[in-house]
PDB file of C-alpha atoms in Angstrom:
ATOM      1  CA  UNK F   8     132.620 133.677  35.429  1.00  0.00           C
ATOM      2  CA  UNK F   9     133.861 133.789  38.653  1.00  0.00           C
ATOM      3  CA  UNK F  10     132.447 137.626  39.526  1.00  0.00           C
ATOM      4  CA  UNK F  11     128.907 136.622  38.190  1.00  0.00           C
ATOM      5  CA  UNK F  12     128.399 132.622  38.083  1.00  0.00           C
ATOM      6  CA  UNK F  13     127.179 132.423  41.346  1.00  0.00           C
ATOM      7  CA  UNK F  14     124.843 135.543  41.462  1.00  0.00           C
ATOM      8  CA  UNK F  15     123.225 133.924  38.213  1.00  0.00           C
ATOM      9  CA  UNK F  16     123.390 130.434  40.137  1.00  0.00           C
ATOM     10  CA  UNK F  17     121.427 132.064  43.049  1.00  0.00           C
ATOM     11  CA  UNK F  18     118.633 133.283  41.159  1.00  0.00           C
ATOM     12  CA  UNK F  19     118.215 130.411  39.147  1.00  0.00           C
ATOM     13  CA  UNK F  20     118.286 128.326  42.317  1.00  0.00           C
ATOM     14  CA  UNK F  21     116.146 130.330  44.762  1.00  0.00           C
ATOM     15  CA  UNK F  22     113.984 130.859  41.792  1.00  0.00           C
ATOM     16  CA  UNK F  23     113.405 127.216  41.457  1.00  0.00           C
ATOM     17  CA  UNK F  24     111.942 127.441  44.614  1.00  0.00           C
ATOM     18  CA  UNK F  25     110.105 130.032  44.835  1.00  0.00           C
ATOM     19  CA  UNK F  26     107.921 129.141  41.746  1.00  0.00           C
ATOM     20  CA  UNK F  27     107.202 125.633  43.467  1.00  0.00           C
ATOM     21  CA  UNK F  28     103.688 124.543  44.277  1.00  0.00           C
ATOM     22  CA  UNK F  29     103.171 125.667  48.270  1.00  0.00           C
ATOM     23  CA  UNK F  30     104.250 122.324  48.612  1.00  0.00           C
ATOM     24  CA  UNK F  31     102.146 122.004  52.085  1.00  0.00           C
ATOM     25  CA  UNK F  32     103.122 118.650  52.967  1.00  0.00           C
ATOM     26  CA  UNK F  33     107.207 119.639  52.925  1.00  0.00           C
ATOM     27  CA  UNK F  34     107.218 122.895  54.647  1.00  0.00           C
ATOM     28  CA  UNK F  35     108.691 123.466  58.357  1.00  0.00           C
ATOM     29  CA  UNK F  36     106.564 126.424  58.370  1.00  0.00           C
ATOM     30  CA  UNK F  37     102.946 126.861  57.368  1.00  0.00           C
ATOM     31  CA  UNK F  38     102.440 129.472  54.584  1.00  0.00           C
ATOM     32  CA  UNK F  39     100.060 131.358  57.778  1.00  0.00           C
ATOM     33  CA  UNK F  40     103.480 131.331  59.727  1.00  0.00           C
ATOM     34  CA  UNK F  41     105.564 132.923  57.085  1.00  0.00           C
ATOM     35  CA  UNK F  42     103.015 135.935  56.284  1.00  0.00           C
ATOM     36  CA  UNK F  43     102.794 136.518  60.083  1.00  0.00           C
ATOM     37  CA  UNK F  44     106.150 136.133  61.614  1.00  0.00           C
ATOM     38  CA  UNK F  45     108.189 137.597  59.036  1.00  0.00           C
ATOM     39  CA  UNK F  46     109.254 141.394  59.708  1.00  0.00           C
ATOM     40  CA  UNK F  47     110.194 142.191  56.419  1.00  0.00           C
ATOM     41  CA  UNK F  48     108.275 141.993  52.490  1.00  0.00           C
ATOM     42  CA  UNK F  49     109.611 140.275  49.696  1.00  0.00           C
ATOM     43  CA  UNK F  50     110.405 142.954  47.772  1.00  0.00           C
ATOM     44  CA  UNK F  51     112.805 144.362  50.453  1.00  0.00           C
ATOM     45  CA  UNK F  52     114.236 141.321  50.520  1.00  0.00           C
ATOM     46  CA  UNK F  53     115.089 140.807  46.654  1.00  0.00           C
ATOM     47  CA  UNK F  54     116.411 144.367  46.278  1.00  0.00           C
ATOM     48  CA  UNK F  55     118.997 143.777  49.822  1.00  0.00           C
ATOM     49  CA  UNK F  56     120.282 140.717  48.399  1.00  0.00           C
ATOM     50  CA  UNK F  57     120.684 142.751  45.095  1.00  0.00           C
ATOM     51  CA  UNK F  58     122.487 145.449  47.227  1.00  0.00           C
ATOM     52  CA  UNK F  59     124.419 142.285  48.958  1.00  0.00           C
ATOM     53  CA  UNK F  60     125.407 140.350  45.376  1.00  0.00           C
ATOM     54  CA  UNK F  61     126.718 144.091  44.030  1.00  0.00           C
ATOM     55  CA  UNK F  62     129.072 144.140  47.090  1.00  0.00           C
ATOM     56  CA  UNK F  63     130.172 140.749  46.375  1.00  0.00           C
ATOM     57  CA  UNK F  64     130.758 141.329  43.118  1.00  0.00           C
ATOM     58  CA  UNK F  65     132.918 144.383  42.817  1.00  0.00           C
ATOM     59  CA  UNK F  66     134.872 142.406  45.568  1.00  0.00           C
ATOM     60  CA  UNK F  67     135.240 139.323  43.975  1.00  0.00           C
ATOM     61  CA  UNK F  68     136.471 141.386  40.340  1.00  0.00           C
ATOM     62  CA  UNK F  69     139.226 143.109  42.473  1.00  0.00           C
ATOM     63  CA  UNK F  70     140.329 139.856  44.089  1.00  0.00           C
ATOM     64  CA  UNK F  71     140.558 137.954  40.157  1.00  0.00           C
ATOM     65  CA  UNK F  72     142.449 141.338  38.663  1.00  0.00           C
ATOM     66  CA  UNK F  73     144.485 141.226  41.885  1.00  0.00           C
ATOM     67  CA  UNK F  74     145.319 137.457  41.964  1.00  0.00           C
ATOM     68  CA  UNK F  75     145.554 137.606  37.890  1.00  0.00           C
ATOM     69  CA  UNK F  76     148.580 139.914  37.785  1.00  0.00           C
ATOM     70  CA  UNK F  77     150.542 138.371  40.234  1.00  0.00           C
ATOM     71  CA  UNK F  78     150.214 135.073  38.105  1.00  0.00           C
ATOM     72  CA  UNK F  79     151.077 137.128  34.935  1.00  0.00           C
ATOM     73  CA  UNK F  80     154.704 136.515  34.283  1.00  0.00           C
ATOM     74  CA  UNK F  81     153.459 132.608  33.693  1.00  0.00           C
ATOM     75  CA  UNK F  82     150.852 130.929  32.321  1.00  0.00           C
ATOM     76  CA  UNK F  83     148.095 129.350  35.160  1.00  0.00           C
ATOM     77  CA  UNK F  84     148.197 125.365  35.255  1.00  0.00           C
ATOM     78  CA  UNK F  85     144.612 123.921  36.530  1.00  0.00           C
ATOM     79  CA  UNK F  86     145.698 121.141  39.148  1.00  0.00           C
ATOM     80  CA  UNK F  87     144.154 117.766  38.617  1.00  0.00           C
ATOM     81  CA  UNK F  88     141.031 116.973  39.772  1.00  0.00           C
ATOM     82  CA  UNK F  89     142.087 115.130  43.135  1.00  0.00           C
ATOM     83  CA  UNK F  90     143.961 118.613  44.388  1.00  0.00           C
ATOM     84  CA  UNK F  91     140.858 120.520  42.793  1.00  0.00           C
ATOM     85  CA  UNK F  92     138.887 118.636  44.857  1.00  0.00           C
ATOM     86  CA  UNK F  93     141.091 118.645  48.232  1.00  0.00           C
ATOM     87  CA  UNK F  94     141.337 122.561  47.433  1.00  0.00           C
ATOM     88  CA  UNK F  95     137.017 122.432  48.006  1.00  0.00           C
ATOM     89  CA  UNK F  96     137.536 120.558  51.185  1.00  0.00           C
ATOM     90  CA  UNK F  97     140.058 123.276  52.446  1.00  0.00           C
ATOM     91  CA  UNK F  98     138.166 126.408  51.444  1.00  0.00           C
ATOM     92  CA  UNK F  99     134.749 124.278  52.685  1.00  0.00           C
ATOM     93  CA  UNK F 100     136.971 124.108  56.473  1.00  0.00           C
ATOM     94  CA  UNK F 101     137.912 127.908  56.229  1.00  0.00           C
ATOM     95  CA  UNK F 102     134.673 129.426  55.206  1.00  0.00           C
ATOM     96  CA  UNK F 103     133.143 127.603  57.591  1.00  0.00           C
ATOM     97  CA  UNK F 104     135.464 128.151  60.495  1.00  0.00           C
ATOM     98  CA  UNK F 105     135.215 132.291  59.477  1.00  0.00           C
ATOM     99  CA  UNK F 106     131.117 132.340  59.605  1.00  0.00           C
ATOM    100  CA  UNK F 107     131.207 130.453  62.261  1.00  0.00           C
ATOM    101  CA  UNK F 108     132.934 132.644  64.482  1.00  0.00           C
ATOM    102  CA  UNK F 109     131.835 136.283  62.700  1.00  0.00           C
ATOM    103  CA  UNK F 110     128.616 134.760  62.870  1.00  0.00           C
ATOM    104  CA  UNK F 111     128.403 133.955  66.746  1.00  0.00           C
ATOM    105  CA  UNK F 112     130.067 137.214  66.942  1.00  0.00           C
ATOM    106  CA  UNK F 113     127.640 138.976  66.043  1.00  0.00           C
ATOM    107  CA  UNK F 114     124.974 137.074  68.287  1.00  0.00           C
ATOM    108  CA  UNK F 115     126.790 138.199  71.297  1.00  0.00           C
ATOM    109  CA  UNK F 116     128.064 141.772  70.398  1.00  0.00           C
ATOM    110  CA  UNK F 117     124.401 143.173  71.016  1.00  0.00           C
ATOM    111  CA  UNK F 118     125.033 146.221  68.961  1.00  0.00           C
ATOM    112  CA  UNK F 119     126.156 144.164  66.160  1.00  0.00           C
ATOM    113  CA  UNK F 120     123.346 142.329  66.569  1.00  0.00           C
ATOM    114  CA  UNK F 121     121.234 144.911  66.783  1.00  0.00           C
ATOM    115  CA  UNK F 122     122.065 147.130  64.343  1.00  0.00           C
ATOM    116  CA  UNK F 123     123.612 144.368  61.879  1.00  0.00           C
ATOM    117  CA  UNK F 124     122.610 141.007  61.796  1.00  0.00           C
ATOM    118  CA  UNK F 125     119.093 141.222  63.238  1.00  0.00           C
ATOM    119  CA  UNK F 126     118.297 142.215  59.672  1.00  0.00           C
ATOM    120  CA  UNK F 127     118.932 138.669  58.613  1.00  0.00           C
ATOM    121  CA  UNK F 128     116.581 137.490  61.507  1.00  0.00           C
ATOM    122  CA  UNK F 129     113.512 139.461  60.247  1.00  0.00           C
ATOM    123  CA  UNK F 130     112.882 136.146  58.258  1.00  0.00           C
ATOM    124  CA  UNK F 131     111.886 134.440  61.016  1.00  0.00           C
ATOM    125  CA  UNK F 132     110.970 131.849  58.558  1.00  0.00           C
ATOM    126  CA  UNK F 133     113.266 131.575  56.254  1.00  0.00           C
ATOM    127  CA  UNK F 134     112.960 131.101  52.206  1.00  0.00           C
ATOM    128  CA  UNK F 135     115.460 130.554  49.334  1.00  0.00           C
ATOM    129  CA  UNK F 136     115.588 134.058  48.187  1.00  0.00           C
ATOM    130  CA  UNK F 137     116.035 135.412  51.205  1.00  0.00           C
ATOM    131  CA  UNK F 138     119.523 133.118  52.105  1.00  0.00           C
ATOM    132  CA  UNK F 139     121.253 136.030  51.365  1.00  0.00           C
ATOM    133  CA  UNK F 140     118.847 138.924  52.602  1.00  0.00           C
ATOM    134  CA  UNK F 141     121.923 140.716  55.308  1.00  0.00           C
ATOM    135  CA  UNK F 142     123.093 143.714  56.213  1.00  0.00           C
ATOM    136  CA  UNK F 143     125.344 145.222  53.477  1.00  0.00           C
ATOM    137  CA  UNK F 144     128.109 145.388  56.236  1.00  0.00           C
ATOM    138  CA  UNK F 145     127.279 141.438  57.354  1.00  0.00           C
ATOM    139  CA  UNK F 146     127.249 140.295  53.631  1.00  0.00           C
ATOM    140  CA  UNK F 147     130.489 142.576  53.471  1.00  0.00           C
ATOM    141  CA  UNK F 148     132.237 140.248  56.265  1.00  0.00           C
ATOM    142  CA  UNK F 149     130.812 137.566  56.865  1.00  0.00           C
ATOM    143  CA  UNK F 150     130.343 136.165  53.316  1.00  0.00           C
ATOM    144  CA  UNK F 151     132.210 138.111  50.927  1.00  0.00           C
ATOM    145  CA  UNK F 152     135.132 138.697  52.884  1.00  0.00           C
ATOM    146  CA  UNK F 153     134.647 134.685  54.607  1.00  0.00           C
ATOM    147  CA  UNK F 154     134.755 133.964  50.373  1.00  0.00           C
ATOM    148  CA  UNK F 155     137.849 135.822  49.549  1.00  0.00           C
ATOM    149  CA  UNK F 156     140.100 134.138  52.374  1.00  0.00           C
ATOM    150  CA  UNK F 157     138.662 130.687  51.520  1.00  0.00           C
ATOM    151  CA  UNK F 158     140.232 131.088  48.080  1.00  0.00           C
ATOM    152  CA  UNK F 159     142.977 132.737  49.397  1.00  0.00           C
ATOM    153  CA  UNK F 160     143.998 129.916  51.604  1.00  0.00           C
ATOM    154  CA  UNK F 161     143.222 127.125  49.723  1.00  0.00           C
ATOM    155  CA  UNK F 162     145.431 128.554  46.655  1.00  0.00           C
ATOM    156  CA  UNK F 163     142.271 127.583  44.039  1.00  0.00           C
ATOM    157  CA  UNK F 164     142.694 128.921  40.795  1.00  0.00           C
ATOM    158  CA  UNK F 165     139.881 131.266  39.381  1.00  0.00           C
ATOM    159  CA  UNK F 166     138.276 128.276  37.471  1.00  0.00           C
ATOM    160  CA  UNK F 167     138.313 126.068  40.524  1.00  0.00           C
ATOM    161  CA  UNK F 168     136.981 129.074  42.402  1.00  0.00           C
ATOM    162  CA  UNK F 169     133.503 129.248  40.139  1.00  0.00           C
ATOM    163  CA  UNK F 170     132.687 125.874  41.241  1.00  0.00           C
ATOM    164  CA  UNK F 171     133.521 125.769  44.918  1.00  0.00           C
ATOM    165  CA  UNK F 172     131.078 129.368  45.199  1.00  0.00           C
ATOM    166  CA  UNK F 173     128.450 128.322  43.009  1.00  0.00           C
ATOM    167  CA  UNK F 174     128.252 125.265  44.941  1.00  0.00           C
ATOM    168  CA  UNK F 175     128.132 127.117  48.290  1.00  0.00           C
ATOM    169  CA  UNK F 176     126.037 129.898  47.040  1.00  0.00           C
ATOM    170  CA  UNK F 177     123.378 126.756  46.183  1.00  0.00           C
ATOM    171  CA  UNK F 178     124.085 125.177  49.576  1.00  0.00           C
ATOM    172  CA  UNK F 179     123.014 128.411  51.649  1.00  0.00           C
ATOM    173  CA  UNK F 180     120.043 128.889  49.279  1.00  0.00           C
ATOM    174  CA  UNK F 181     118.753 125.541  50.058  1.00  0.00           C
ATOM    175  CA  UNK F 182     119.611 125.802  53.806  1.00  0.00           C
ATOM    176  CA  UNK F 183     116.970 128.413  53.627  1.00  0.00           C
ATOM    177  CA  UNK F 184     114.434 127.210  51.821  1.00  0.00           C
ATOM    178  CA  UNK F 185     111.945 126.283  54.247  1.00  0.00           C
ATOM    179  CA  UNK F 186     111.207 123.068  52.348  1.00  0.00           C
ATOM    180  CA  UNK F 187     112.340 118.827  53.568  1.00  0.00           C
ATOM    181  CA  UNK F 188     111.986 117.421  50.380  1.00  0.00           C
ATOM    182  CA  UNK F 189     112.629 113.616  50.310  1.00  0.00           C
ATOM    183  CA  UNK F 190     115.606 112.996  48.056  1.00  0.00           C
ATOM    184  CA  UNK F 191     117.132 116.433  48.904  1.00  0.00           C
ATOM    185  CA  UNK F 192     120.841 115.174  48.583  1.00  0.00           C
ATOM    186  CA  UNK F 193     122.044 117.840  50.792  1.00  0.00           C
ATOM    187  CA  UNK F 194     119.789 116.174  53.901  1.00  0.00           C
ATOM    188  CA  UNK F 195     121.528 113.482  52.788  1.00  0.00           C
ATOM    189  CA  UNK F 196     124.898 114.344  53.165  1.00  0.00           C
ATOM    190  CA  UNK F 197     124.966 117.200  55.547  1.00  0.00           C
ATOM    191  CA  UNK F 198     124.226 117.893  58.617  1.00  0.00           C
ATOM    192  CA  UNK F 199     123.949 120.995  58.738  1.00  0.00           C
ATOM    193  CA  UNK F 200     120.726 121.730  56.288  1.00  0.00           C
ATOM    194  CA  UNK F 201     117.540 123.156  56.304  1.00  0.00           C
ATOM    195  CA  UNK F 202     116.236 121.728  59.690  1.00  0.00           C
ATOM    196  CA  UNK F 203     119.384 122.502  61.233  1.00  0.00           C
ATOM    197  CA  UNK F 204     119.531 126.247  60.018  1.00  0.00           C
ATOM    198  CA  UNK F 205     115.880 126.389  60.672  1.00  0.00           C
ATOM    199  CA  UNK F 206     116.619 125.887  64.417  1.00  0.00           C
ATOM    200  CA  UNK F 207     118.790 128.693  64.382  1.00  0.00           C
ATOM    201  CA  UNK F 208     116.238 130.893  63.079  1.00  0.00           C
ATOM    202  CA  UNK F 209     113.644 130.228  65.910  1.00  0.00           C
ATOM    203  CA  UNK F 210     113.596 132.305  68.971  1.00  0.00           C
ATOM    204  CA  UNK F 211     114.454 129.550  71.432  1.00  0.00           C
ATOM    205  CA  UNK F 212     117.322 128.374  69.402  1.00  0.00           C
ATOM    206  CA  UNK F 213     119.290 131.868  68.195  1.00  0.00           C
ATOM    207  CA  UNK F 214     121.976 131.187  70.515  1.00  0.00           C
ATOM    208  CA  UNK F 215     122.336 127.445  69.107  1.00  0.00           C
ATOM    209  CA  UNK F 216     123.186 126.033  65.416  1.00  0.00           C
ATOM    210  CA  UNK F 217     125.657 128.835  64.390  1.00  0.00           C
ATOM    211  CA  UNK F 218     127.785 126.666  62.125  1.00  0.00           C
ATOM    212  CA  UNK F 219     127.167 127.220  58.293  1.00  0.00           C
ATOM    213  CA  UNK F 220     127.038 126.588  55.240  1.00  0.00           C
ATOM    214  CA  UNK F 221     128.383 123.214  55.542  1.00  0.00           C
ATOM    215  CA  UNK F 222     129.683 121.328  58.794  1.00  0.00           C
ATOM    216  CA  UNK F 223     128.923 121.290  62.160  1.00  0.00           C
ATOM    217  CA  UNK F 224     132.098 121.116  63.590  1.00  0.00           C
ATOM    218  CA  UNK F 225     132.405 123.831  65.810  1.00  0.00           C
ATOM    219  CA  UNK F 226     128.824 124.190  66.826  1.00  0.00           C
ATOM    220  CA  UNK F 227     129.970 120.411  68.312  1.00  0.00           C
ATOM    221  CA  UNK F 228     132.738 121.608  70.062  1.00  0.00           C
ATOM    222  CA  UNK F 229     132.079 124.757  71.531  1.00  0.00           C
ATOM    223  CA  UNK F 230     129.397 123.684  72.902  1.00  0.00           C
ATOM    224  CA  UNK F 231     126.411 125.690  70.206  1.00  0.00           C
ATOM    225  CA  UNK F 232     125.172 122.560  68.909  1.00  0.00           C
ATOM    226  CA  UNK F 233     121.269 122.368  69.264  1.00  0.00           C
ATOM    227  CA  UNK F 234     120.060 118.763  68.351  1.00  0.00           C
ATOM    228  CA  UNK F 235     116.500 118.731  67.066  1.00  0.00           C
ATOM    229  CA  UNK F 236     113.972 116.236  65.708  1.00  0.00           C
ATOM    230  CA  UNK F 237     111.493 116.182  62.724  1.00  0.00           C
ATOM    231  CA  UNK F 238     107.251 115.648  63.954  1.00  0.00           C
ATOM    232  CA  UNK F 239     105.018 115.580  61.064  1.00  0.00           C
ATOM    233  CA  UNK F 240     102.312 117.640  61.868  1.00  0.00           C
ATOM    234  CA  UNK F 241      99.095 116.921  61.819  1.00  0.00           C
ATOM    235  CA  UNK F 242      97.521 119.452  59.645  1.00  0.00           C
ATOM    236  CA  UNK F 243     100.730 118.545  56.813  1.00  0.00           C
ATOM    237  CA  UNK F 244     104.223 119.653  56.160  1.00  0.00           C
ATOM    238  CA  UNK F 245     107.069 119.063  59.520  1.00  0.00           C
ATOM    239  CA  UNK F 246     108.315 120.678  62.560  1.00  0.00           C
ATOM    240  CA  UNK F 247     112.129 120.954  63.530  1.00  0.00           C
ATOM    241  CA  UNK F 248     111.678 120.430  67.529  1.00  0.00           C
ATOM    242  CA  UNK F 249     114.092 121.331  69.594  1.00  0.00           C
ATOM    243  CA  UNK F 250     115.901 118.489  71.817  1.00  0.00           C
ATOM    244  CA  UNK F 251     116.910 119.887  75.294  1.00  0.00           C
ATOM    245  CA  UNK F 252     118.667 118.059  78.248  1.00  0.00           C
TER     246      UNK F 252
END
C-alpha cells in the first residue's frame, strides 16, 4: 500500500481533472495559452511521470523492506491518532524544508537548471497530470528522496506513511491544476496552492514562490516570497498578478 497507494491516488486525482469540462470560467490560463506556451505534449508528459512514479516506487519498496526488518524482532504498534497526526505535521515541516531548498537549488545552479529542472518548466502552464512531469534525476531528489527522509524523521510507521503521501501526492496534483475552483479546501487552508505555484511557473516570477507542497515558510523568510492577486478577466476564468514593491 505504501509502494503503490499514492501512484494509484495520482491518477485517480489528476484524472479527475483532466476529464473536467474546460471549465473556462476557473482557469488561470486560457485553453489558447496552454496549447501555445507549453514546450512539451501530453503524451511526453504521462509517460515521464510514469518513468518518475517507477523511480519512486522501487525506492519506496526498499525503504518498507529496509525499515520492516529492523522492526522484526517485535511486533509494530500504530501510535494513536494525536501522535499520527503530529507525525504529518513533522514530515509536512521536513519535506517542505528539503524541496524548498533542492528546489531553489536548482534555480540557481544554471546547469542544474538547465539540464534538470527546466524540464519541469516546459509546462509553462501547468495541469494536474503534469505535477509530477521532472527530470528522472529531480523526481529522484527532490521528491522521492525529500519522501524517504520525511518518514525517516518523523518515525511514521508504514500505515501512517500511506496517508501522509497520498495526501501530499493529491496536494501537488492540485497545486498544478490550473483550475480556482470555489470550495477548493486546499485555497482554503493553504497558502501555498494553485495561484501561488502558478506564480512560480511564470517567467517573471521563477525566482519567487519556491516553497512547496504545503507552507510558505521559507519563501517568507528568505526573502522568495512573491505576493500576487486574483483579476477576473474579462473574457472568463482568473489571472494570478504579480504584486511588486
Amino acid at each position: 500500500m505504501g509502494t503503490f497507494a499514492p501512484i494509484v491516488v495520482y491518477w485517480i486525482y489528476a484524472g479527475f481533472y483532466q476529464l473536467l469540462p474546460p471549465l473556462d470560467g476557473y482557469r488561470l490560463h486560457t485553453r489558447k495559452e496552454e496549447e501555445e506556451k507549453n514546450l512539451v505534449p501530453l503524451s511526453t508528459v504521462v509517460k515521464g511521470v510514469l518513468l518518475q512514479q517507477l523511480v519512486q516506487a522501487t525506492v519506496a519498496q526498499m525503504l518498507f523492506l529496509l525499515t520492516s526488518k529492523a522492526n522484526a524482532t517485535g511486533s509494530i504498534i500504530q501510535s494513536s491518532i494525536p501522535i499520527q497526526l503530529l507525525q504529518i505535521a513533522i514530515a509536512m515541516f521536513v519535506m517542505d524544508t528539503w524541496q524548498y531548498f533542492v528546489h531553489r537549488y536548482m534555480h540557481q545552479n544554471k546547469f542544474l537548471y538547465r539540464h534538470i529542472h527546466s524540464q519541469h518548466h516546459r509546462l509553462v502552464v501547468p495541469y494536474a497530470i503534469g505535477a509530477l512531469y521532472n527530470h528522472p534525476l529531480e523526481g529522484l531528489l527532490l521528491d522521492t528522496l525529500g519522501g524517504a527522509i520525511s518518514y525517516l524523521v518523523a518515525g511514521m510507521t508504514a500505515r501512517t506513511a500511506v496517508s501522509f503521501f497520498c495526501f501530499a501526492v493529491i496536494k501537488t496534483v492540485d497545486d498544478h491544476c490550473g483550475l480556482w475552483l470555489p470550495g477548493n479546501i486546499f485555497h482554503v487552508l493553504f497558502q501555498n496552492n494553485t495561484a501561488y505555484h502558478d506564480i512560480h511557473h511564470q517567467l517573471q516570477g521563477t525566482k519567487y514562490n519556491y516553497s512547496q507542497p504545503f507552507f510558505s515558510i521559507w519563501d517568507k523568510l528568505l526573502g522568495t516570497y512573491m505576493p500576487y492577486t486574483l483579476v477576473k478577466r474579462r473574457e472568463g476564468g482568473y489571472e494570478a498578478r504579480l504584486i511588486k514593491d
